[in-house]
Short mmCIF file of C-alpha atoms in Angstrom, two decimals:
data_model
loop_
_atom_site.label_atom_id
_atom_site.label_comp_id
_atom_site.label_asym_id
_atom_site.label_seq_id
_atom_site.Cartn_x
_atom_site.Cartn_y
_atom_site.Cartn_z
CA MET A 142 -20.39 -47.55 -8.19
CA ALA A 143 -22.99 -45.54 -10.23
CA THR A 144 -26.59 -46.65 -10.64
CA MET A 145 -29.86 -45.71 -12.38
CA PHE A 146 -32.37 -43.32 -10.81
CA ASP A 147 -35.94 -42.04 -11.00
CA VAL A 148 -36.67 -38.33 -10.57
CA ARG A 149 -40.19 -36.87 -10.72
CA GLY A 150 -41.33 -33.40 -11.65
CA PRO A 151 -39.93 -30.64 -13.90
CA VAL A 152 -37.22 -28.23 -12.84
CA PRO A 153 -38.14 -24.52 -12.79
CA VAL A 154 -36.30 -22.68 -15.58
CA ARG A 155 -34.64 -20.31 -13.12
CA GLY A 156 -33.82 -23.07 -10.66
CA VAL A 157 -34.68 -20.84 -7.73
CA VAL A 158 -36.94 -23.17 -5.77
CA GLY A 159 -35.19 -25.97 -3.92
CA MET A 160 -36.67 -29.42 -3.28
CA GLU A 161 -38.65 -29.72 -0.08
CA GLY A 162 -36.89 -31.78 2.56
CA ALA A 163 -39.67 -34.33 3.07
CA ALA A 164 -40.17 -34.94 -0.65
CA ARG A 165 -36.46 -35.32 -1.14
CA GLU A 166 -36.15 -37.79 1.72
CA SER A 167 -38.93 -39.95 0.30
CA ARG A 168 -37.01 -40.21 -2.95
CA LEU A 169 -33.83 -41.18 -1.21
CA ARG A 170 -35.46 -43.89 0.85
CA GLY A 171 -35.60 -47.20 -0.93
CA CYS A 172 -33.10 -46.21 -3.64
CA ARG A 173 -30.99 -49.16 -4.64
CA ARG A 174 -27.77 -49.25 -6.60
CA SER A 175 -28.01 -50.51 -10.14
CA GLN A 176 -25.43 -51.11 -12.86
CA TYR A 177 -27.43 -50.25 -15.95
CA LEU A 178 -26.28 -46.71 -16.77
CA SER A 179 -23.70 -44.51 -15.07
CA PRO A 180 -24.09 -40.77 -14.44
CA LEU A 181 -21.26 -40.15 -16.93
CA SER A 182 -23.16 -42.03 -19.61
CA ILE A 183 -26.29 -40.06 -18.81
CA LEU A 184 -24.44 -36.75 -19.20
CA LEU A 185 -23.10 -37.87 -22.57
CA LEU A 186 -26.61 -38.78 -23.77
CA LEU A 187 -27.91 -35.40 -22.65
CA PHE A 188 -25.07 -33.65 -24.45
CA LEU A 189 -25.86 -35.46 -27.71
CA HIS A 190 -29.55 -34.65 -27.27
CA LEU A 191 -28.94 -30.93 -26.78
CA GLN A 192 -26.48 -30.78 -29.66
CA ALA A 193 -29.23 -32.02 -31.97
CA SER A 194 -31.87 -29.71 -30.53
CA PRO A 195 -33.13 -26.64 -32.39
CA SER A 196 -31.70 -23.26 -31.57
CA ILE A 197 -32.82 -21.78 -28.27
CA GLY A 198 -34.37 -18.35 -28.00
CA TYR A 199 -32.89 -15.56 -25.93
CA PHE A 200 -33.96 -12.37 -24.21
CA TYR A 201 -32.23 -9.11 -23.38
CA PRO A 202 -31.96 -8.48 -19.64
CA LYS A 203 -33.74 -5.36 -18.42
CA TRP A 204 -30.41 -4.03 -17.18
CA TYR A 205 -28.73 -4.37 -20.60
CA LEU A 206 -26.38 -1.45 -20.98
CA ARG A 207 -26.62 1.17 -23.67
CA GLN A 208 -23.71 1.12 -26.11
CA VAL A 209 -23.51 4.89 -26.41
CA ILE A 210 -25.16 7.70 -24.52
CA GLU A 211 -26.48 9.27 -27.73
CA ASP A 212 -25.42 9.75 -31.32
CA ALA A 213 -22.18 11.67 -30.82
CA ASP A 214 -22.46 13.34 -34.25
CA THR A 215 -25.68 15.17 -33.34
CA VAL A 216 -25.49 15.74 -29.59
CA LYS A 217 -24.49 19.24 -28.55
CA LEU A 218 -23.87 20.07 -24.91
CA VAL A 219 -23.77 23.55 -23.40
CA GLY A 220 -22.06 24.80 -20.27
CA SER A 221 -23.11 26.48 -17.07
CA THR A 222 -21.63 29.37 -15.11
CA ASN A 223 -22.85 27.82 -11.84
CA LEU A 224 -21.48 24.27 -11.76
CA PRO A 225 -19.14 22.15 -13.91
CA VAL A 226 -20.96 20.07 -16.53
CA ARG A 227 -20.13 16.36 -16.46
CA ILE A 228 -19.72 14.64 -19.81
CA TYR A 229 -19.17 10.91 -20.34
CA VAL A 230 -17.43 9.75 -23.50
CA MET A 231 -17.09 6.09 -24.42
CA LEU A 232 -13.47 5.04 -24.72
CA HIS A 233 -12.19 5.11 -28.33
CA HIS A 234 -15.36 6.84 -29.56
CA ASN A 235 -16.08 10.39 -30.62
CA SER A 236 -17.36 12.90 -28.11
CA PRO A 237 -20.48 15.01 -28.47
CA HIS A 238 -20.01 18.62 -29.55
CA ILE A 239 -19.14 20.61 -26.43
CA LEU A 240 -20.23 24.21 -26.94
CA CYS A 241 -18.52 27.16 -25.32
CA VAL A 242 -21.82 28.88 -24.55
CA THR A 243 -24.56 28.63 -21.96
CA LYS A 244 -28.10 27.58 -22.68
CA ARG A 245 -29.20 31.22 -22.51
CA LEU A 246 -26.56 32.40 -25.00
CA ARG A 247 -26.80 29.50 -27.42
CA ASN A 248 -29.41 31.11 -29.66
CA ALA A 249 -28.44 34.69 -28.93
CA GLU A 250 -26.68 36.99 -31.35
CA LEU A 251 -23.08 37.56 -30.22
CA ILE A 252 -20.78 40.17 -31.70
CA ASP A 253 -17.06 39.45 -32.08
CA PRO A 254 -17.11 36.27 -29.95
CA VAL A 255 -13.72 34.96 -28.90
CA PHE A 256 -13.32 31.39 -27.59
CA HIS A 257 -10.39 30.04 -25.59
CA TRP A 258 -10.23 26.39 -24.50
CA HIS A 259 -7.77 25.05 -21.94
CA ALA A 260 -6.93 21.41 -21.27
CA PRO A 261 -6.70 19.88 -17.77
CA ILE A 262 -3.02 20.71 -17.48
CA GLY A 263 -3.62 24.32 -18.55
CA ASN A 264 -2.44 24.11 -22.14
CA ALA A 265 -4.40 25.79 -24.89
CA LEU A 266 -6.40 23.62 -27.31
CA PRO A 267 -6.18 22.12 -29.80
CA GLY A 268 -2.85 20.49 -29.01
CA HIS A 269 -3.67 16.98 -30.13
CA SER A 270 -4.58 15.42 -33.47
CA SER A 271 -7.72 13.94 -31.93
CA VAL A 272 -8.95 17.29 -30.62
CA LYS A 273 -10.74 19.88 -32.73
CA VAL A 274 -12.07 23.34 -31.93
CA THR A 275 -14.50 24.67 -34.54
CA THR A 276 -14.77 28.27 -35.64
CA THR A 277 -17.86 28.62 -33.47
CA GLY A 278 -15.96 27.41 -30.40
CA SER A 279 -17.22 23.83 -30.19
CA LEU A 280 -14.80 21.29 -28.73
CA ILE A 281 -14.84 17.83 -30.35
CA PHE A 282 -12.78 14.73 -29.52
CA SER A 283 -12.26 11.80 -31.85
CA ASN A 284 -11.07 8.41 -30.61
CA PHE A 285 -11.35 9.54 -26.98
CA SER A 286 -8.58 8.07 -24.81
CA GLU A 287 -8.09 7.74 -21.07
CA GLU A 288 -5.61 10.58 -20.78
CA MET A 289 -8.13 12.97 -22.30
CA SER A 290 -10.25 12.69 -19.15
CA GLY A 291 -10.16 15.70 -16.87
CA ILE A 292 -11.39 19.27 -16.35
CA TYR A 293 -11.64 21.51 -19.42
CA THR A 294 -12.32 25.24 -19.18
CA CYS A 295 -13.52 27.64 -21.81
CA SER A 296 -13.65 31.40 -21.74
CA LEU A 297 -16.07 33.26 -24.01
CA SER A 298 -15.71 36.99 -24.64
CA TYR A 299 -18.52 38.69 -26.55
CA LYS A 300 -20.74 41.75 -27.01
CA ARG A 301 -24.50 41.94 -27.43
CA THR A 302 -24.19 45.20 -29.41
CA ALA A 303 -21.29 46.94 -31.05
CA GLU A 304 -21.42 49.72 -28.44
CA GLU A 305 -21.66 47.41 -25.44
CA ILE A 306 -18.67 46.71 -23.20
CA GLU A 307 -17.20 43.26 -23.83
CA LYS A 308 -18.24 40.53 -21.39
CA THR A 309 -16.36 37.36 -20.49
CA ILE A 310 -17.73 34.17 -18.98
CA HIS A 311 -15.89 31.05 -17.90
CA LEU A 312 -17.33 27.57 -18.31
CA LYS A 313 -16.04 24.36 -16.83
CA TYR A 314 -16.57 20.78 -18.12
CA VAL A 315 -15.44 17.51 -16.57
CA LEU A 316 -14.89 14.77 -19.14
CA TYR A 317 -14.82 11.09 -18.14
CA ALA A 318 -13.86 8.13 -20.28
CA TYR A 319 -16.19 5.21 -19.72
CA VAL A 320 -16.66 1.65 -20.98
CA ASN A 321 -19.49 -0.83 -20.74
CA PRO A 322 -18.82 -3.39 -18.02
CA ASP A 323 -17.74 -6.92 -18.74
CA PHE A 324 -20.45 -9.28 -17.62
CA TYR A 325 -20.94 -12.95 -17.07
CA TYR A 326 -23.32 -15.46 -15.55
CA GLN A 327 -22.45 -17.34 -12.40
CA PHE A 328 -24.20 -20.65 -11.73
CA THR A 329 -24.43 -22.83 -8.65
CA ALA A 330 -25.75 -26.40 -8.63
CA ARG A 331 -25.77 -29.33 -6.21
CA TYR A 332 -25.43 -33.04 -6.85
CA HIS A 333 -26.01 -35.99 -4.56
CA SER A 334 -22.60 -37.62 -4.57
CA ALA A 335 -20.55 -40.60 -3.66
CA PRO A 336 -18.70 -40.36 -0.32
CA CYS A 337 -16.47 -37.29 -0.23
CA ASN A 338 -12.95 -37.88 -1.60
CA ASN A 339 -14.31 -40.72 -3.74
CA ILE A 340 -12.71 -40.96 -7.18
CA TYR A 341 -16.19 -41.16 -8.79
CA ASN A 342 -16.83 -37.56 -7.75
CA VAL A 343 -13.63 -36.37 -9.43
CA SER A 344 -14.40 -38.21 -12.67
CA PHE A 345 -17.95 -36.91 -12.70
CA GLU A 346 -16.82 -33.31 -12.15
CA LYS A 347 -14.38 -33.46 -15.07
CA LYS A 348 -16.95 -34.94 -17.42
CA LEU A 349 -19.62 -32.43 -16.38
CA LEU A 350 -17.31 -29.47 -17.09
CA GLN A 351 -16.21 -30.94 -20.43
CA ILE A 352 -19.81 -31.25 -21.58
CA LEU A 353 -20.83 -27.79 -20.37
CA ARG A 354 -17.87 -26.27 -22.20
CA ARG A 355 -18.66 -28.07 -25.43
CA LEU A 356 -22.31 -27.02 -25.26
CA VAL A 357 -21.46 -23.28 -25.38
CA LEU A 358 -18.24 -23.29 -27.39
CA HIS A 359 -20.03 -22.49 -30.67
CA LEU A 360 -21.23 -19.25 -29.04
CA SER A 361 -17.65 -18.24 -28.23
CA CYS A 362 -18.43 -18.65 -24.55
CA GLU A 363 -16.40 -20.47 -21.94
CA VAL A 364 -17.35 -22.30 -18.75
CA ARG A 365 -14.95 -21.91 -15.84
CA LEU A 366 -15.13 -23.83 -12.58
CA LEU A 367 -14.93 -21.41 -9.67
CA LYS A 368 -15.44 -23.81 -6.78
CA SER A 369 -16.23 -27.47 -6.18
CA GLU A 370 -16.80 -28.76 -2.65
CA CYS A 371 -18.19 -31.91 -1.12
CA HIS A 372 -20.20 -31.54 2.09
CA HIS A 373 -22.22 -33.70 4.47
CA VAL A 374 -25.81 -32.46 4.58
CA LYS A 375 -28.15 -33.56 7.37
CA MET A 376 -31.66 -34.31 6.13
CA GLN A 377 -34.71 -34.63 8.32
CA ARG A 378 -35.32 -38.30 9.10
CA ALA A 379 -32.82 -39.30 6.39
CA GLY A 380 -29.46 -38.93 8.13
CA LEU A 381 -26.37 -37.47 6.46
CA GLN A 382 -26.15 -37.17 2.67
CA ASN A 383 -23.03 -36.41 0.60
CA GLU A 384 -23.47 -33.52 -1.77
CA LEU A 385 -21.26 -31.81 -4.34
CA PHE A 386 -21.58 -28.01 -4.49
CA PHE A 387 -20.55 -26.64 -7.90
CA THR A 388 -20.00 -22.96 -8.70
CA PHE A 389 -19.06 -22.10 -12.27
CA SER A 390 -19.16 -19.06 -14.55
CA VAL A 391 -20.06 -18.59 -18.20
CA ILE A 392 -18.00 -15.82 -19.77
CA LEU A 393 -17.45 -14.46 -23.26
CA ILE A 394 -14.37 -15.38 -25.24
CA GLU A 395 -13.06 -12.16 -26.73
CA ASN A 396 -13.36 -11.95 -30.53
CA GLY A 397 -14.31 -15.61 -30.66
CA THR A 398 -10.66 -16.61 -30.90
CA LYS A 399 -11.16 -19.96 -29.16
CA GLY A 400 -14.42 -20.89 -30.84
CA PRO A 401 -14.83 -23.04 -33.96
CA ASP A 402 -15.73 -20.00 -36.10
CA PRO A 403 -14.73 -16.35 -35.63
CA CYS A 404 -17.65 -14.32 -34.35
CA THR A 405 -18.01 -11.54 -36.92
CA ASN A 406 -21.73 -11.06 -37.69
CA SER A 407 -24.75 -9.51 -36.03
CA SER A 408 -25.50 -12.70 -34.08
CA CYS A 409 -22.31 -12.10 -32.14
CA ASP A 410 -23.86 -9.51 -29.87
CA SER A 411 -22.36 -10.09 -26.43
CA VAL A 412 -25.61 -10.17 -24.51
CA GLU A 413 -27.29 -12.38 -27.10
CA ARG A 414 -24.47 -14.92 -27.01
CA LEU A 415 -24.35 -14.98 -23.24
CA ASP A 416 -28.11 -15.39 -22.91
CA LYS A 417 -28.13 -18.24 -25.44
CA ALA A 418 -25.39 -19.97 -23.44
CA LYS A 419 -27.41 -19.46 -20.25
CA ASN A 420 -30.51 -20.97 -21.84
CA ILE A 421 -28.58 -23.99 -23.10
CA ILE A 422 -27.13 -24.66 -19.66
CA GLU A 423 -30.52 -24.27 -17.97
CA ARG A 424 -32.03 -26.67 -20.46
CA PHE A 425 -29.22 -29.14 -19.85
CA PHE A 426 -30.07 -29.30 -16.15
CA ILE A 427 -33.79 -29.55 -16.90
CA LYS A 428 -33.09 -32.51 -19.19
CA GLN A 429 -31.21 -34.28 -16.43
CA VAL A 430 -34.53 -34.48 -14.62
CA GLU A 431 -36.76 -35.11 -17.64
CA VAL A 432 -34.69 -37.88 -19.21
CA LEU A 433 -34.18 -39.83 -16.01
CA GLU A 434 -37.75 -39.62 -14.74
CA LYS A 435 -38.83 -41.73 -17.70
CA ARG A 436 -36.68 -44.66 -16.59
CA LEU A 437 -37.66 -47.33 -14.08
CA GLU A 438 -34.32 -47.82 -12.38
CA PRO A 439 -33.66 -46.19 -8.97
CA LEU A 440 -31.47 -43.17 -8.28
CA PRO A 441 -27.76 -43.49 -8.99
CA GLU A 442 -25.07 -42.57 -6.56
CA ILE A 443 -24.40 -39.24 -8.28
CA TYR A 444 -27.32 -37.17 -9.57
CA TYR A 445 -28.43 -33.56 -9.91
CA ILE A 446 -30.62 -32.37 -7.03
CA GLU A 447 -33.72 -30.86 -8.59
CA GLY A 448 -34.22 -27.12 -8.13
CA THR A 449 -30.70 -26.31 -6.89
CA LEU A 450 -29.56 -24.60 -10.09
CA LYS A 451 -29.27 -20.85 -9.45
CA MET A 452 -27.99 -18.10 -11.70
CA VAL A 453 -26.90 -14.49 -11.20
CA TRP A 454 -25.74 -11.83 -13.65
CA ILE A 455 -22.46 -10.23 -12.56
CA ASN A 456 -20.89 -7.02 -13.86
CA ARG A 457 -17.21 -6.21 -13.59
CA CYS A 458 -15.12 -3.26 -14.70
CA SER A 459 -11.68 -3.21 -16.22
CA PRO A 460 -8.77 -2.14 -13.99
CA GLY A 461 -8.78 1.64 -13.66
CA TYR A 462 -12.59 1.88 -13.95
CA GLY A 463 -15.50 1.56 -11.55
CA MET A 464 -19.28 1.85 -11.22
CA ASN A 465 -20.87 4.31 -8.82
CA ALA A 466 -24.45 5.49 -9.33
CA LEU A 467 -24.11 8.08 -6.54
CA VAL A 468 -21.02 9.75 -8.00
CA HIS A 469 -22.14 9.36 -11.62
CA PRO A 470 -25.96 9.44 -11.61
CA SER A 471 -26.03 10.29 -15.33
CA CYS A 472 -24.14 7.11 -16.15
CA PRO A 473 -25.07 4.66 -13.35
CA ASP A 474 -24.47 1.47 -15.34
CA CYS A 475 -21.19 2.63 -16.87
CA CYS A 476 -17.68 1.70 -15.84
CA VAL A 477 -16.33 5.24 -15.44
CA ILE A 478 -12.64 5.97 -15.25
CA CYS A 479 -11.34 6.29 -11.69
CA THR A 480 -10.74 9.93 -10.76
CA PRO A 481 -7.61 11.23 -9.00
CA GLY A 482 -7.58 10.02 -5.42
CA THR A 483 -9.03 6.61 -6.38
CA TYR A 484 -7.88 3.47 -8.17
CA ASN A 485 -9.03 -0.01 -9.18
CA PRO A 486 -6.30 -2.65 -9.45
CA HIS A 487 -8.54 -5.58 -10.43
CA SER A 488 -11.61 -6.41 -12.48
CA GLY A 489 -13.93 -5.24 -9.73
CA THR A 490 -16.74 -2.72 -9.87
CA HIS A 491 -15.51 -0.02 -7.48
CA CYS A 492 -12.78 2.61 -7.48
CA LEU A 493 -11.02 2.42 -4.12
CA GLN A 494 -9.76 5.39 -2.11
CA CYS A 495 -6.08 6.24 -2.58
CA ASN A 496 -4.86 9.73 -1.66
CA SER A 497 -1.54 9.24 -3.47
CA SER A 498 -3.23 8.51 -6.80
CA MET A 499 -3.10 11.72 -8.84
CA VAL A 500 -4.14 10.53 -12.31
CA TYR A 501 -7.30 9.35 -14.04
CA GLY A 502 -7.58 5.61 -14.51
CA ALA A 503 -5.09 4.62 -11.80
CA ARG A 504 -4.53 0.88 -11.44
CA THR A 505 -2.13 1.07 -8.51
CA CYS A 506 -1.98 3.10 -5.33
#
């Protein structure tokens, strides 16, 4: 049976500091069951309160990923005769201009230059409608696709003077398709609960998830329950307490297809939407403390334990892609296509070793 409760003190916004054991025990001692307002009713009141609240501000995380490396229409990259040059091209975007010259020769006067580009499989370029080689030997990709990843070589034959013997240099470039990682917030929170396996716990869990989902639906975000467990927790001088451990994620709904309105304007930035959803959920848990501390009735059987809300930002890559700052120091926060000899079958963040994988972007071994 649910009862009223009295909770003192604000909850930190980040929810990273838990309640001290002695303070928590003092609250639990002397709590009586009351029949004035159930935890489900309290959640409903909080939901209505937040729905009527003004819009909540947001911030961009420091680790927010760049959308493109640079403006692909102006960037020009040169080669090296010493080591292959690595180039990262966002999937389905245009590549920078890849020049078939070295830094030293870029501004030099070359007589009768001849450029020859070869694709990873050895075929001459251009051999694809999305590939262009300019008259000055620059290689340009439009709508870069996964299969375009690989090693490209260019040979440049030239003279410095009309009388000079022709010279030839060979340049190598390694092109990688990359995408920005999918990202989401993962929350954990704890509630004092009814005895484990009690039907009140099940009802409370369903109502809590319904309200959290409705709070962020207008942002085209979705709340998913990852884990819900009931445990016995031993408190100092307070015996065993029943607690519900919730773990849930807040993820983006692609293209806003499940939201009330399609997300088509500038306010639909992925990070902005996700941060607004995070702020709403944090405020919801803060209000559970603030609203109930104003009432005189004792703690109910089920209530949020102050300070237990924790949040982490999690990145994940699409199958066939992975993140590795050591292998790709120029693109450490990118999901780079898995190279031959590796694969990623799931939405993880690492390309796994697989000697039988001979293609870029392998999803199976």
